[in-house]
Amino acid sequence: MKATKAQDRGNHWKDDKITKTSREGKVIISVISLILLSASVLELQYLLVFGPFFGNILRLIVLVLGIPAVLITPYLMSYKSPYAYLPLGTLMLSGLLIFLAPNNGIGHRLHYWTNKGNLNTIYTLSHEAKIHQLDNMRRYHKILNDEIVSNDEHYLTKADLQKAYANTIQSEGLDIEKVVELRDRLDRSSLISLGRDQGDFVLTIDGFLDNEYGYAYSPNNTLKVGDFLMPSGLPIIASIDLGEGWYFYYTT
């Protein structure tokens, strides 16, 4: 009788351990699958967080590391459990998305939808404020309209901007409050600069050398691959039509 009770307790403890392990395994598998899926659909978010160079490298690393993850997950759970093969399905889907639709635009559209109001406000406010060039004042070369200031300082406050660009603000009759608001709005949407020239309106997110990517607004929906985007004058090599005149562009 005592032996039977001890055996029952042992079996109950084993069942609890298996259930706990199964739950932990599902959590781990779910996390692995989400990371793998993010590498294919959240391209822009990787670029925003890690930069244009390291972002793409990290996406590749995630997919490569996904291969051993696919091999070990069946050991975490029963081979008969469909859950054990979720990372495999996710890896295959991620690979297909990158191969068949490298610019699927899911991450780009997500960023646009969450920043749409701010982008439209920047467009309208820049016209009202008579500002055709402005950056986030965090880089070495900083610009307000046609005046460039080059140093390691950051101009993030009203006092800083007023002091650094006193001549431009006074001679062009700029409203310092609107200048400050525009700079803050660039930061809010992870933008490094705005430019308006020859009908083009461009909000740059990042880039290096002669490559840039960001948003462009074309009221007549005429933007297309091969066009030279002003004010940089670089040709568009890829674009995503976001609707209502907005595009996400890549130049080279």
CSV table of N, CA and C in Angstrom, one decimal, residues 2 5-6 13 84 154 161 170 172 175 197-198 202 211 226 241 245-246:
chain,number,residue,atom,x,y,z
A,2,LYS,N,1.9,1.2,0.9
A,2,LYS,CA,2.8,2.4,1.0
A,2,LYS,C,3.6,2.5,-0.3
A,5,LYS,N,1.4,4.2,-2.9
A,5,LYS,CA,1.3,5.7,-2.7
A,5,LYS,C,2.5,6.4,-3.1
A,6,ALA,N,3.7,5.8,-2.8
A,6,ALA,CA,4.9,6.4,-3.2
A,6,ALA,C,5.1,6.5,-4.7
A,13,TRP,N,4.7,13.7,-9.7
A,13,TRP,CA,5.8,14.6,-9.8
A,13,TRP,C,6.4,14.6,-11.2
A,84,ALA,N,6.7,21.5,-32.1
A,84,ALA,CA,8.2,21.4,-32.2
A,84,ALA,C,8.7,21.8,-33.6
A,154,HIS,N,25.6,69.3,-30.3
A,154,HIS,CA,24.2,69.0,-30.7
A,154,HIS,C,23.3,70.2,-30.3
A,161,LEU,N,19.6,76.5,-30.9
A,161,LEU,CA,19.3,76.8,-32.3
A,161,LEU,C,19.3,78.3,-32.6
A,170,GLN,N,17.1,85.4,-38.5
A,170,GLN,CA,16.8,86.9,-38.6
A,170,GLN,C,16.6,87.3,-40.0
A,172,GLU,N,15.9,85.6,-42.7
A,172,GLU,CA,14.8,85.0,-43.4
A,172,GLU,C,13.5,85.1,-42.7
A,175,ASP,N,10.4,81.6,-37.8
A,175,ASP,CA,9.8,81.5,-36.4
A,175,ASP,C,10.6,80.4,-35.7
A,197,ASP,N,12.8,70.5,-52.6
A,197,ASP,CA,13.5,71.1,-53.7
A,197,ASP,C,12.8,70.7,-55.0
A,198,GLN,N,12.5,71.6,-55.9
A,198,GLN,CA,12.0,71.3,-57.2
A,198,GLN,C,10.7,70.4,-57.2
A,202,VAL,N,11.4,65.3,-49.2
A,202,VAL,CA,12.1,64.1,-48.7
A,202,VAL,C,12.3,64.2,-47.3
A,211,ASN,N,24.1,56.3,-50.5
A,211,ASN,CA,22.9,55.6,-50.3
A,211,ASN,C,22.0,56.2,-49.2
A,226,GLY,N,14.1,55.1,-60.8
A,226,GLY,CA,14.9,55.8,-61.9
A,226,GLY,C,14.8,57.3,-61.8
A,241,ASP,N,5.0,52.1,-52.6
A,241,ASP,CA,3.9,53.1,-52.6
A,241,ASP,C,3.0,52.9,-51.3
A,245,GLY,N,0.1,59.7,-51.7
A,245,GLY,CA,1.2,60.5,-52.2
A,245,GLY,C,2.5,60.1,-51.5
A,246,TRP,N,2.5,59.3,-50.5
A,246,TRP,CA,3.7,59.0,-49.7
A,246,TRP,C,4.4,57.7,-50.3
